[in-house]
Every structure is written in structure tokens, then in C-alpha cells.
Short mmCIF file of C-alpha atoms and ligand atoms in Angstrom, two decimals:
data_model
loop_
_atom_site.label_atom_id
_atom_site.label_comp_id
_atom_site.label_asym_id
_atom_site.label_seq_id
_atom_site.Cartn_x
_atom_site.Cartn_y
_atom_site.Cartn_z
CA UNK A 5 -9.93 42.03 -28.90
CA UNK A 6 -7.00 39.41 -27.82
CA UNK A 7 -3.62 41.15 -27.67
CA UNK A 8 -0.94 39.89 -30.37
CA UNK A 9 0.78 36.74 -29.44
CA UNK A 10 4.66 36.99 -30.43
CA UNK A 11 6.07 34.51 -29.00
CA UNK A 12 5.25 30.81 -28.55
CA UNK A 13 3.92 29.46 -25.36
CA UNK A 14 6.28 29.24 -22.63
CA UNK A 15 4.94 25.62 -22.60
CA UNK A 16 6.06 24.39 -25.91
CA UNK A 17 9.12 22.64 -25.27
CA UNK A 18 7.21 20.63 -22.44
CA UNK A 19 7.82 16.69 -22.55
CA UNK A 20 5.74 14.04 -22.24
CA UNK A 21 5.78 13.04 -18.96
CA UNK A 22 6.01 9.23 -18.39
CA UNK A 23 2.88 6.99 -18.26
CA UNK A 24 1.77 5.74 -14.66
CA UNK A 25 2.83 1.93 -14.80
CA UNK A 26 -0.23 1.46 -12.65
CA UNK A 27 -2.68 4.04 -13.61
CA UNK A 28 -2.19 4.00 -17.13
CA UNK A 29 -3.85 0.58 -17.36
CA UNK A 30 -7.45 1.78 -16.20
CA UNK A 31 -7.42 4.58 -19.04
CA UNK A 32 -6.21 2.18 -21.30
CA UNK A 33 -8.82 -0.63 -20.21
CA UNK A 34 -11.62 2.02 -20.57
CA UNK A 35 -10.81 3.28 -24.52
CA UNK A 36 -10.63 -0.68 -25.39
CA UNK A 37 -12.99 -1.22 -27.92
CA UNK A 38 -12.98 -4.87 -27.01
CA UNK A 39 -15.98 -6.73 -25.67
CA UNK A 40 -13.69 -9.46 -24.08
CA UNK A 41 -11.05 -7.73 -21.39
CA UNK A 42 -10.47 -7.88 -18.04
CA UNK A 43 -8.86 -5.12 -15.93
CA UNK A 44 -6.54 -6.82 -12.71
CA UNK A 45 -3.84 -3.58 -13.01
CA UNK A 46 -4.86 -1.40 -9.74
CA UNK A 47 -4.98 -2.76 -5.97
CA UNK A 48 -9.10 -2.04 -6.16
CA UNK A 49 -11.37 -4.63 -4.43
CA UNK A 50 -14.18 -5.76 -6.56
CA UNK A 51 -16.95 -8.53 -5.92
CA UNK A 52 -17.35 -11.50 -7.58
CA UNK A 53 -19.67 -9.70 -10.56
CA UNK A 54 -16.54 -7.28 -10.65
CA UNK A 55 -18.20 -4.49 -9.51
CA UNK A 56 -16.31 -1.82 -6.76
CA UNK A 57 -17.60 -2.59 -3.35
CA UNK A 58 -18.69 0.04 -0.59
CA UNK A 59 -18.47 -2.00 2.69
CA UNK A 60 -22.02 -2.16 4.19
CA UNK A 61 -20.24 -1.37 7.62
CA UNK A 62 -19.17 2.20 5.74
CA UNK A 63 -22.54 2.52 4.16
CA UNK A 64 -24.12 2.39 7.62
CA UNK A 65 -21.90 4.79 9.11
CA UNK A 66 -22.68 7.21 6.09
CA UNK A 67 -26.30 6.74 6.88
CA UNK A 68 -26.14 7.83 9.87
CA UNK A 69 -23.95 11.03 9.38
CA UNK A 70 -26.40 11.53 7.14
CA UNK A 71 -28.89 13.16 10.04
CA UNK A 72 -26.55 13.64 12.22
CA UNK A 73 -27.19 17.39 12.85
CA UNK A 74 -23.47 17.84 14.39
CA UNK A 75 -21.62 17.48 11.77
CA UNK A 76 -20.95 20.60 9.16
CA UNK A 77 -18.42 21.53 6.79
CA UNK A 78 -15.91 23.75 8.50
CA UNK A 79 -12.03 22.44 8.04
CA UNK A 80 -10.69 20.38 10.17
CA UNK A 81 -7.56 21.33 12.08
CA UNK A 82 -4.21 20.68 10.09
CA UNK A 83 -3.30 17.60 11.24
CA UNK A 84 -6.91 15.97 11.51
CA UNK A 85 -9.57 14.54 13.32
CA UNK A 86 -8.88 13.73 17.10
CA UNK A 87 -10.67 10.62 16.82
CA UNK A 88 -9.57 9.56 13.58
CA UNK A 89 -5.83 10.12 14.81
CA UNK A 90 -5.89 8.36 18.52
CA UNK A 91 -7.54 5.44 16.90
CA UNK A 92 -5.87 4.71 14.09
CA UNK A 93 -2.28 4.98 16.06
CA UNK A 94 -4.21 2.47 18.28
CA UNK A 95 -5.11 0.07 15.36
CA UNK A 96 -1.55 -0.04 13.91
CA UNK A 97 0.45 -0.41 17.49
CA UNK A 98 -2.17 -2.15 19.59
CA UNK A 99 -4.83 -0.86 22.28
CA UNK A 100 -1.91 -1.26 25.36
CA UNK A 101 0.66 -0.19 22.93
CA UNK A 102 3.84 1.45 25.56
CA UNK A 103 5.00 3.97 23.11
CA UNK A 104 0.90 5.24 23.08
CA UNK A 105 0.63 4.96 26.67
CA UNK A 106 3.85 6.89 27.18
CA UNK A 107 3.03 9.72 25.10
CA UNK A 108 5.71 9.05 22.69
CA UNK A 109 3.60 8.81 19.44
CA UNK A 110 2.55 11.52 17.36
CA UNK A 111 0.00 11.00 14.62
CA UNK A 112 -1.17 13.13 11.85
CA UNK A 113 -4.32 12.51 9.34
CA UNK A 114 -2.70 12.54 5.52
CA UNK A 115 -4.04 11.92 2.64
CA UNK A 116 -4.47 8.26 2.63
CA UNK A 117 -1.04 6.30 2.57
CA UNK A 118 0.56 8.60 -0.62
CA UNK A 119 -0.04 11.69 1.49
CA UNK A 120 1.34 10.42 4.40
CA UNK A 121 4.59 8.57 2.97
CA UNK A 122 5.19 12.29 1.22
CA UNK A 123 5.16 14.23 4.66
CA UNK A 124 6.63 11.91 6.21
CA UNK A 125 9.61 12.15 3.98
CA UNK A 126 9.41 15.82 3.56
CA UNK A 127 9.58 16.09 7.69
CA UNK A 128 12.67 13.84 7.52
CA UNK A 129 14.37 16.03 4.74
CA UNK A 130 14.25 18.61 7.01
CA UNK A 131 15.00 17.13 10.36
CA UNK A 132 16.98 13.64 9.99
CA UNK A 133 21.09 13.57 9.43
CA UNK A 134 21.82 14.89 6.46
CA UNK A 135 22.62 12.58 3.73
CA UNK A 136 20.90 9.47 5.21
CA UNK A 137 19.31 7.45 2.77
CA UNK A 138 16.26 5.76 1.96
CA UNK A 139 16.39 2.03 1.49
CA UNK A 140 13.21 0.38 -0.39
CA UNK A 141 12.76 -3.47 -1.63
CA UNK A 142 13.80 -4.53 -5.00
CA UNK A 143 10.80 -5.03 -5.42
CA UNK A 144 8.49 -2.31 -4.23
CA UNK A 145 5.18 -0.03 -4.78
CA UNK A 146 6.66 2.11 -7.88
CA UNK A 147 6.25 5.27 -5.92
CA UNK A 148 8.50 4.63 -3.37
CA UNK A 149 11.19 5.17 -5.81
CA UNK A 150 9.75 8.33 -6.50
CA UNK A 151 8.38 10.13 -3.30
CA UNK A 152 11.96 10.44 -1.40
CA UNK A 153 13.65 12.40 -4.41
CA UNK A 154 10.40 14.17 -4.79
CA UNK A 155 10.42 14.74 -0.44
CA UNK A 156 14.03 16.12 -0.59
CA UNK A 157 15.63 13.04 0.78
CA UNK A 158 17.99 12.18 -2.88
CA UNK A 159 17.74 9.09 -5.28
CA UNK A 160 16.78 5.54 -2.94
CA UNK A 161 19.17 2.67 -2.20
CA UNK A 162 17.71 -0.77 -2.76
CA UNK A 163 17.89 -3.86 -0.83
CA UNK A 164 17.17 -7.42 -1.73
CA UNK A 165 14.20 -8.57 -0.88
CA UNK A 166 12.34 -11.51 -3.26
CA UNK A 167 13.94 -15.00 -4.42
CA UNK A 168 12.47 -15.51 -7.95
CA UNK A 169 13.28 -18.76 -7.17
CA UNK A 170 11.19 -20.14 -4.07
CA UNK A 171 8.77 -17.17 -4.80
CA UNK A 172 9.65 -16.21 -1.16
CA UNK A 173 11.48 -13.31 1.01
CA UNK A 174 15.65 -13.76 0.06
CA UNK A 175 16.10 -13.22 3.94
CA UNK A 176 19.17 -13.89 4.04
CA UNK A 177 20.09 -10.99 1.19
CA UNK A 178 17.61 -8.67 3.19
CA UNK A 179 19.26 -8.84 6.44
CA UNK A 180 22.69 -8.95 4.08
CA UNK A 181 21.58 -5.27 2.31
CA UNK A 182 19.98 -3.70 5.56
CA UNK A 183 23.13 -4.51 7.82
CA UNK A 184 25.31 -3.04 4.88
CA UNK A 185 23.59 -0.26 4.77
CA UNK A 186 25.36 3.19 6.35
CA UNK A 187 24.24 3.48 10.06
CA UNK A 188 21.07 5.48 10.73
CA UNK A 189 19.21 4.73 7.34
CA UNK A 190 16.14 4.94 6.78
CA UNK A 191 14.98 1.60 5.84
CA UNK A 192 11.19 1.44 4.10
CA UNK A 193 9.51 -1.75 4.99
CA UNK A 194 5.94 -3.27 3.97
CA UNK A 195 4.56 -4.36 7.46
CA UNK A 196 2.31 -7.09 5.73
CA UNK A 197 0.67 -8.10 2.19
CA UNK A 198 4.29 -7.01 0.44
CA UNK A 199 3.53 -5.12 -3.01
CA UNK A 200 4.07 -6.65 -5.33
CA UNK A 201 5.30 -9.56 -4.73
CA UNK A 202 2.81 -11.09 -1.92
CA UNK A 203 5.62 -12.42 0.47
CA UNK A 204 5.89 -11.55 4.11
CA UNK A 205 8.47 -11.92 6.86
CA UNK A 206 7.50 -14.89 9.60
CA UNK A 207 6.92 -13.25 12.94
CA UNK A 208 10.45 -14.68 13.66
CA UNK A 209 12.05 -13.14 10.63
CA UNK A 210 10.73 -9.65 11.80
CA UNK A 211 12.45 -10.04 15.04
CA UNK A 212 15.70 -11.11 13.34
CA UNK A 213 15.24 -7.71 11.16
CA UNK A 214 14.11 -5.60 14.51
CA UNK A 215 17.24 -6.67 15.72
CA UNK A 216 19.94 -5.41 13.30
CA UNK A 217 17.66 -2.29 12.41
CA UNK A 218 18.40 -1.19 16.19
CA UNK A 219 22.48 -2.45 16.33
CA UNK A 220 22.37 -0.17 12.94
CA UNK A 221 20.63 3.10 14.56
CA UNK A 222 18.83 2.45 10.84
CA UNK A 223 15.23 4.03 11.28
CA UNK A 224 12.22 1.85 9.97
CA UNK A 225 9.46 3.65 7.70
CA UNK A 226 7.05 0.91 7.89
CA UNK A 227 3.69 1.75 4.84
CA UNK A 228 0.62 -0.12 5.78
CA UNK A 229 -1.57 -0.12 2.91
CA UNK A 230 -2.72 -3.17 3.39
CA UNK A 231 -3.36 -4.32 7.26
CA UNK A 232 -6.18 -6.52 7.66
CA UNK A 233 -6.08 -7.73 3.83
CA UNK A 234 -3.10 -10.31 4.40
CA UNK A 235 -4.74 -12.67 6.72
CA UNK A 236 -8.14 -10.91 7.29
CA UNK A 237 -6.87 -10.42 10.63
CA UNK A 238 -6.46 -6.86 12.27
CA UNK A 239 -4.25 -7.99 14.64
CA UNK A 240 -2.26 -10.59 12.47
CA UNK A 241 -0.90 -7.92 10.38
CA UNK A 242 0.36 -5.40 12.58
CA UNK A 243 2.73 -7.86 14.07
CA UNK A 244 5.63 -6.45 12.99
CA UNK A 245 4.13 -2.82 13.95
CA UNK A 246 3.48 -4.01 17.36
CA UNK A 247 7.14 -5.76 17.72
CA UNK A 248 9.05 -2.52 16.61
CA UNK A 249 7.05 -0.12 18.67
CA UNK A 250 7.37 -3.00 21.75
CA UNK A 251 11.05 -2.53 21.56
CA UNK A 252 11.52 1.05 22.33
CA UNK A 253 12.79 1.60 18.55
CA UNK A 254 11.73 5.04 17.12
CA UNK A 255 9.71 4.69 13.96
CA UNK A 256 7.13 6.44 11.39
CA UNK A 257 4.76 4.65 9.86
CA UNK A 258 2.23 5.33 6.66
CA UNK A 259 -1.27 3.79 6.93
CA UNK A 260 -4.21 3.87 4.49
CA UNK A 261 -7.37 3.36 5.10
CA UNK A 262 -8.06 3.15 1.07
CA UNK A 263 -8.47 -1.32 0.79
CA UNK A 264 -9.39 -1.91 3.91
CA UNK A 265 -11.92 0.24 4.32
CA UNK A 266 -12.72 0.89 0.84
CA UNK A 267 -12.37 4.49 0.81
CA UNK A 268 -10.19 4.53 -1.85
CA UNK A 269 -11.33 8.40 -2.68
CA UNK A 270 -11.48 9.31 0.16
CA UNK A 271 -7.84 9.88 0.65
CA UNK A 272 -8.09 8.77 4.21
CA UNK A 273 -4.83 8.03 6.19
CA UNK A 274 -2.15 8.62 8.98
CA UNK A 275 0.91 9.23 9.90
CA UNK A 276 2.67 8.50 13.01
CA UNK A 277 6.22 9.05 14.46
CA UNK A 278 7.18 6.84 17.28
CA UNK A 279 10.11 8.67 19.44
CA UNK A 280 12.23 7.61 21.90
CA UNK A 281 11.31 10.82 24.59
CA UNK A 282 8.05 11.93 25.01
CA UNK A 283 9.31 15.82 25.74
CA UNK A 284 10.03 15.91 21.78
CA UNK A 285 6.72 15.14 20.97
CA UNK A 286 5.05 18.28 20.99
CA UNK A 287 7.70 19.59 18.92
CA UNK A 288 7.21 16.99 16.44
CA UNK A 289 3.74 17.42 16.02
CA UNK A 290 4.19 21.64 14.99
CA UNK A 291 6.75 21.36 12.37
CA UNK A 292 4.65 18.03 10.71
CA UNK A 293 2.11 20.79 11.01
CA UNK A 294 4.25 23.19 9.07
CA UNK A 295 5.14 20.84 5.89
CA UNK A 296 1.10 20.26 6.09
CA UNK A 297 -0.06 23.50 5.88
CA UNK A 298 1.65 24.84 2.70
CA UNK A 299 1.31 22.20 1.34
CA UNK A 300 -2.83 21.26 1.48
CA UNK A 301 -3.76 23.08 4.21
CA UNK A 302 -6.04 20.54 5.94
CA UNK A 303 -6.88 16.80 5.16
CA UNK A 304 -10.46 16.03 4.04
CA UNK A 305 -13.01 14.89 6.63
CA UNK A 306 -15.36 12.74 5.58
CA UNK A 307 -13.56 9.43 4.99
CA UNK A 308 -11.73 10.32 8.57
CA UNK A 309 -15.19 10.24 10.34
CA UNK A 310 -16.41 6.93 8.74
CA UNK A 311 -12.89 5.24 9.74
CA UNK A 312 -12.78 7.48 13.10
CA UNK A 313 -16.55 5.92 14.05
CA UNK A 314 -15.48 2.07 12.97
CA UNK A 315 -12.68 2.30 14.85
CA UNK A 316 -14.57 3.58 18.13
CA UNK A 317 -17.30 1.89 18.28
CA UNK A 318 -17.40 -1.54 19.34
CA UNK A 319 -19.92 -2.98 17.41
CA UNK A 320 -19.21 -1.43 13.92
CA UNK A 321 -15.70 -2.36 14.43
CA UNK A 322 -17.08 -6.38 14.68
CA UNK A 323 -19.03 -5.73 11.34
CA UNK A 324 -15.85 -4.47 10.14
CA UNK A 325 -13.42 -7.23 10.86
CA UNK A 326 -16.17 -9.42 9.56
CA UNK A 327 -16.44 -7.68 6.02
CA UNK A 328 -12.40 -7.98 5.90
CA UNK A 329 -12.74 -11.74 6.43
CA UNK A 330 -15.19 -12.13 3.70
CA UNK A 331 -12.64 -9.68 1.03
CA UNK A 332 -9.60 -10.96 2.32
CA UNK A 333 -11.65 -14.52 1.88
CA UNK A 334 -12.50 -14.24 -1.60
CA UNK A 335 -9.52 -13.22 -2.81
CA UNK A 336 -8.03 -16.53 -1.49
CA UNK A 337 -10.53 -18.05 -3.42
CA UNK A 338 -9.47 -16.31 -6.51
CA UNK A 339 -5.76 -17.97 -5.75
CA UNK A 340 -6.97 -21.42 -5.33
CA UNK A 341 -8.73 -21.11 -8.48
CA UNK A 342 -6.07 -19.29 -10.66
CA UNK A 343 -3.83 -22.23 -9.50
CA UNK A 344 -6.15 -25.09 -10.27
CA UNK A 345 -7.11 -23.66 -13.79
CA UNK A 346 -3.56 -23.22 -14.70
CA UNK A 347 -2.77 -26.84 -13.47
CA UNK A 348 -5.64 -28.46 -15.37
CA UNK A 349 -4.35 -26.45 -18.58
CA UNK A 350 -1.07 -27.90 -17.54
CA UNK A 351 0.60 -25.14 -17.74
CA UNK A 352 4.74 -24.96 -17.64
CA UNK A 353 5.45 -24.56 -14.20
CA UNK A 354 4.64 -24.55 -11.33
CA UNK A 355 1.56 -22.38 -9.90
CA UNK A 356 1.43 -23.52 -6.23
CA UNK A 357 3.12 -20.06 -5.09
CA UNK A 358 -0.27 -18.39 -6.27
CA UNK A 359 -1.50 -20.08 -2.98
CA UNK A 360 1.20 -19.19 -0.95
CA UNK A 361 1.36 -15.33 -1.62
CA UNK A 362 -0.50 -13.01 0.92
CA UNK A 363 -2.68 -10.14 -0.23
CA UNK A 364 -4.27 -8.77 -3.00
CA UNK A 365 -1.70 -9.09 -5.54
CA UNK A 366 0.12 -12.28 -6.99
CA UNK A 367 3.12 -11.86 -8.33
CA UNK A 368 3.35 -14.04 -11.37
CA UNK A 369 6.38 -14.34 -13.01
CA UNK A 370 5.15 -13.44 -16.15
CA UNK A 371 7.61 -11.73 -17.81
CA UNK A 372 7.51 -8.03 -20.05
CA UNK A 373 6.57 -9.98 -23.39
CA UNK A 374 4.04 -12.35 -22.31
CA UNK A 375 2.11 -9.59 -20.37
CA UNK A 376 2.16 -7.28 -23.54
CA UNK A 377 1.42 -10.41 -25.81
CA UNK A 378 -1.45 -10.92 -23.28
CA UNK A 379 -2.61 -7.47 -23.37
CA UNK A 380 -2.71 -7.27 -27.03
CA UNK A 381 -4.37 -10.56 -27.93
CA UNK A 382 -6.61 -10.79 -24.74
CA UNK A 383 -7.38 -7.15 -23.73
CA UNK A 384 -6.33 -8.22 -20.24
CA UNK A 385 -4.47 -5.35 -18.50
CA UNK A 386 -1.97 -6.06 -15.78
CA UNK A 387 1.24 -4.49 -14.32
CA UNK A 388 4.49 -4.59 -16.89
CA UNK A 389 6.25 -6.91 -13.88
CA UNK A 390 3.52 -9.41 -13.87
CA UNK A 391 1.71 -8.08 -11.39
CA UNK A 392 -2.30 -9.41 -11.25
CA UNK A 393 -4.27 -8.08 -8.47
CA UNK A 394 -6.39 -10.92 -7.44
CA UNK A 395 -8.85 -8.66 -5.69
CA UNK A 396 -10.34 -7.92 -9.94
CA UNK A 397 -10.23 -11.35 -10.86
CA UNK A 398 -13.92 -13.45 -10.27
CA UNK A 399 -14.95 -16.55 -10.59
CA UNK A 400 -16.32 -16.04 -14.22
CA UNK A 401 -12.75 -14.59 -15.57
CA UNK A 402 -10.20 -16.97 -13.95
CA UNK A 403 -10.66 -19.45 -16.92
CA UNK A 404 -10.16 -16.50 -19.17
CA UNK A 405 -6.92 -15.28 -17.29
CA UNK A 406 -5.50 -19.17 -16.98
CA UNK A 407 -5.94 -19.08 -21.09
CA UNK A 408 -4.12 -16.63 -22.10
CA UNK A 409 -0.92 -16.59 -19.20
CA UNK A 410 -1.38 -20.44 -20.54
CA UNK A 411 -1.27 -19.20 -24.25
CA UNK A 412 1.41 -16.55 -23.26
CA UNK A 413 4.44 -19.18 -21.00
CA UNK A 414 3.87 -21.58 -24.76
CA UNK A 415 3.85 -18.40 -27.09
CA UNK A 416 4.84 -14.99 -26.15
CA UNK A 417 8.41 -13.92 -27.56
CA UNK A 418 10.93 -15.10 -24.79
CA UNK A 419 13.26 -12.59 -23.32
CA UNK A 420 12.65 -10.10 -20.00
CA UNK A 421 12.46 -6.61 -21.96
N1 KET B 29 1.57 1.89 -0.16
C1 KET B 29 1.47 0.76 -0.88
C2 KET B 29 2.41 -0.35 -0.62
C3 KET B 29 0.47 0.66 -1.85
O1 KET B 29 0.39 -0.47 -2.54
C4 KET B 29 -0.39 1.75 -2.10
C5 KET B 29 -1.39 1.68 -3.18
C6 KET B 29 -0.24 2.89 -1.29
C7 KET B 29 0.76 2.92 -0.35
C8 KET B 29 -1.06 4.12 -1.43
O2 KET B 29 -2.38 4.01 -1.39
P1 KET B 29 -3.31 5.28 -1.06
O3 KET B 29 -4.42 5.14 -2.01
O4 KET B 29 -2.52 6.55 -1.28
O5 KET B 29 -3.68 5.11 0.35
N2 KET B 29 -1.33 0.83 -4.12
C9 KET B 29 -2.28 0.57 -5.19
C10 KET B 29 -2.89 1.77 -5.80
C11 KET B 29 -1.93 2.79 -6.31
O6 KET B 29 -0.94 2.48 -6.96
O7 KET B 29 -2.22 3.99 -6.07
C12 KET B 29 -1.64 -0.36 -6.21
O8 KET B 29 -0.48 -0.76 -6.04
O9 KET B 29 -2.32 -0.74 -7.16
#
């Protein structure tokens, strides 16, 4: 028999928490009734019949793991798989990298780049001055503004970073904001592919940046979500990675293996500190060890041994670079033929910057009221700031997209709510 219940649950007075302005889409996409709608909300590769993609290059790799009697179940250590964590360091700073040949970089597996940005952060809440702050775009990844309150590390500082304008990086407010900024900050930067808005520092911009970040003592937190999907090239996109490392700077770095390997649920990532003197290292590497372990223990293994074996093995790692090329490829096409559909609807303004942003996402300029206006008359579901991700859009729904953003500049209710 249940016991009397006097009072009410301890849980009543419990709030709603806030929807997930990316997350929330896919729910809402599913429980549309509508036979017409198109989902381009979350950074999720899908082919041109809009399906979610397993790269053949992973699907080999599983197949083989498959009968591979060495492998079991048992956890893997706290901060990862050997091979996972040497060669992803090596992917992000480069095979000859100094800091890696010196010693001075310490990597831990995370879960994918989430995990990692949050023990990153939680590390430097315990260990960096006291008080520094963490400085994010304008225009960022919505959690960054969340994870550094959550990690200890108090409310984020912005800096300028996008000129609505030429649809480009305002470099001259960036470098403005990050030289402002108190000495020794710790300044969050999107290496390549910049969420949302799909503009990127030139190679000489980065130096510019690398420059002032070292006069400042500021302390880069680079997130690489997205290397190999800018350009489709590896290499390409860990430029500024490379440069920063190159110049003796001391660094962390989040990297996620969920685009560009597909292993989105796999929660496979890194994350590496870059220090200045090799005798801190080991040091470094025990107390990351000690926000891991109360916090999950041990990171998952499977997606660590797919990436681990790409990265290692010569061949696999060709396939690889090949299937990044043919993503990174389509999505291009996807820009060309947002633009061209937009122009031959003659729609206000104009679209060439669709062509000119890097990555999966295009920043539209679409503002609060047309994207609800095309939600609601269109079923098509994208970020409240006009964010598309180009990577959902295919061939047979860029007419449908160019319609309604066309229907939505000439009709949605004008103001920026
Ligand atoms: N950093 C950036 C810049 C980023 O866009 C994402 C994911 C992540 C980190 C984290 O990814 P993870 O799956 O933890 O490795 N962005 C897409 C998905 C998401 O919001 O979770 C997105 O912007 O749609």
C-alpha cells in the first residue's frame, strides 16, 4: 500500500526551461502534420535525397572491427584512446607540428566538441587568473554563451565579429574588441567554417589577430567543429591552428569529429592544451583527468576507434579526404543554386554572399518575422537568426526554399523581433 502523500512534490514550482533554439526545430519538424516541409535547422549532413549519410570510409572501418577479435568492451582510460588522442592533436596542428614534437601538447578524448569546450572551461575555472573572461563572437554557436557560466568561468564578453553589411568578418571591430579586451583573456575563436555566419579570417587576417592575441597575454580557445568542411581541405582549415601553435603561443583547442566524420552520436572529440614548457605537461594532463572523472568517468570508444583508424592509416585517410571533397562539394552546389533560384525569382537583394560564405551554414539575413512567417506558411524550419544549414537543403527543395524566403523579403511583417 503507497504511504500518504502530504505534501506536494518538491518539483512543483519547477519552470519551464527554455526551448533549444537549435534542437527544438527537429521535434518540431517531426510532430508537423504537413506533407510539404523541409528541415535545414541542425548542422547534419544529408545527401541529395535528404537522407543522413554514414561515410563509406566509416562503414568500412566498422566492418572490419566487426571481426576484429581484439577489440572488447572494457572502458577506456579517462582521458581516451592513445591513438585517437596522438592523431587527432596531429590533424589539428600538423604532422611536424613544434609544440607536438616538443612535448608541449596535451590532449584528452571528450565528448565530441560540447564535451570538450565544457572541460576545457571547467579546467580553466580552476586553474587560469581569476576573473579572466571569456570573449565569444557576436555572432556565435548559442552554447558558447552558455558553457563558460555553466564551467565556472562567469557571464561572456562579446566581440565584434560580422558586418551585416558586406556579409563579411568586421576585422577591423574584431581586432578593435580583442585588443580592448583586459590582458590575459580568454578569447574563443572559430578556426574555420564560422557558425553561423559562414565568414572566415584570410590567412593574413589570422596573423594580424595572432599578433595582438600574444602583445595581450589573451589566451585563444580555438572550437573546430568544422575542419575539413570549409574548403574540403584538411589542411586548408587548420591554418590558423597551425599559425598559433607555430608561434610558441599557448592555446586549447575543441575538435569534433561529429560533421566531418559523421559520427554525430558518437560523441567523438578532443581536447588539447598547447603550453609554453613541456615540464607542466604532465601536470596538466592529471587534473584534466580529475574534472573528467566525476564528471563521466570515461569517454565512449567506439566512434574514437573509427576516427583513431582513419587517421592512422594511410589509405583510409585518402578515402577520407575524398568523401569530405564530395560533402564539402555538394554543399557548394546547394549555394550556387540557392543563389541562382533567388535571382531568377528576382528577389530584393542581393544573394551573391550565399556563394561567398564557407561551410555548412549560410547566414541569410532573414530576419525573426520572415523566418516565423516562413515556418508557419511553408513548414520550413530554420534557426530564429536566419540561419539555413545548406548541408539539408537538395537539389529537389532549393526551388521550394527560394519561394518562400522570396514570398517572406515581399511579405513577412517587417521589423527584427
Ligand atoms: N562547436 C560549434 C561551432 C558547433 O557548431 C557545434 C555543433 C559544436 C561545437 C558541437 O558539436 P558536437 O556535436 O558536440 O561535436 N553545431 C551544430 C549542432 C549543435 O548545435 O549541437 C549546429 O550548430 O547545428
Amino acid at each position: 500500500m503507497a504511504v500518504a502523500v502530504k505534501k506536494k512534490s518538491f518539483l512543483d514550482g519547477i519552470p519551464d526551461a527554455p526551448p533549444d533554439p537549435i534542437l527544438s526545430l527537429r521535434t518540431l519538424y517531426e510532430e508537423d502534420p504537413a506533407e510539404k516541409k523541409l528541415n535545414v535547422s541542425v548542422g547534419a549532413y544529408r545527401t541529395d535525397e535528404g537522407k543522413s549519410y554514414v561515410l563509406p570510409v566509416v562503414k568500412e572501418v566498422e566492418t572490419m572491427m566487426l571481426d576484429d577479435p581484439s577489440l572488447n568492451h572494457e572502458y577506456l582510460p579517462v582521458e581516451g584512446l592513445k591513438e585517437f588522442r596522438d592523431a587527432t592533436a596531429k590533424l589539428a596542428f600538423g604532422e611536424d607540428s613544434l609544440a607536438i614534437r616538443e612535448g608541449r601538447c596535451v590532449t584528452v578524448q571528450a565528448l565530441s566538441g560540447t564535451g570538450a569546450l565544457r572541460v576545457g572551461l571547467e579546467f580553466l575555472s580552476r586553474f587560469y587568473a581569476q576573473g579572466a573572461k571569456v570573449y565569444i563572437p557576436e555572432q556565435s554557436w548559442p552554447l558558447h554563451r552558455r558553457i563558460p557560466p555553466l564551467s565556472g568561468m562567469g557571464e561572456v564578453g562579446l566581440y565584434r565579429y560580422f558586418n551585416a553589411d558586406t556579409k563579411g568578418v568586421d576585422f577591423t571591430g574584431l581586432m578593435e574588441d580583442i585588443s580592448h579586451a583586459p590582458n590575459g583573456s580568454i578569447i574563443v575563436l572559430h578556426p574555420c567554417a564560422h557558425n553561423p555566419t559562414g565568414a572566415d579570417l584570410s590567412f593574413d587576417e589570422w596573423k594580424r589577430l595572432c599578433t595582438v592575441i600574444a602583445e595581450k597575454g589573451h589566451l585563444p580557445f580555438f572550437d573546430a567543429a568544422y575542419q575539413g568542411f570549409a574548403t574540403g581541405d584538411l589542411i586548408r582549415d587548420r591554418f590558423a591552428l597551425e599559425y598559433f601553435a607555430s608561434q610558441g603561443i599557448e592555446l586549447m583547442l575543441s575538435q569534433s569529429y561529429a560533421k566531418n566524420m559523421g559520427l554525430y552520436g558518437e560523441r567523438t572529440g578532443a581536447l588539447s592544451v598547447i603550453v609554453s614548457d613541456k615540464s607542466i605537461v604532465d601536470r596538466v594532463l592529471t587534473q584534466l583527468k580529475q574534472v573528467i572523472r566525476p564528471m563521466y568517468s570515461s569517454p565512449p570508444a567506439h566512434g574514437a576507434r573509427i576516427a583513431a583508424t582513419i587517421l592512422n592509416n594511410p589509405v583510409l585517410f585518402d578515402k577520407w579526404n575524398g568523401e569530405l571533397k564530395l560533402m564539402s562539394g555538394r554543399i557548394l552546389e546547394m549555394r550556387t543554386a540557392l543563389k541562382l533560384a533567388l535571382q531568377k525569382l528576382q528577389t530584393p537583394g542581393s544573394w551573391d554572399f550565399l556563394e561567398k560564405q564557407i561551410g555548412m551554414f549560410s547566414y541569410t539575413g532573414l530576419t525573426g518575422p520572415e523566418v516565423d512567417f516562413i515556418q508557419e506558411k511553408y513548414h520550413i524550419y530554420m534557426m530564429r537568426n536566419g540561419r539555413i544549414s545548406m548541408a539539408g537543403l537538395t537539389t529537389s527543395t532549393v526551388d521550394y526554399l527560394a519561394g518562400a524566403m522570396h514570398d517572406a523579403v515581399l511579405n513577412a511583417p517587417k521589423g527584427h523581433l
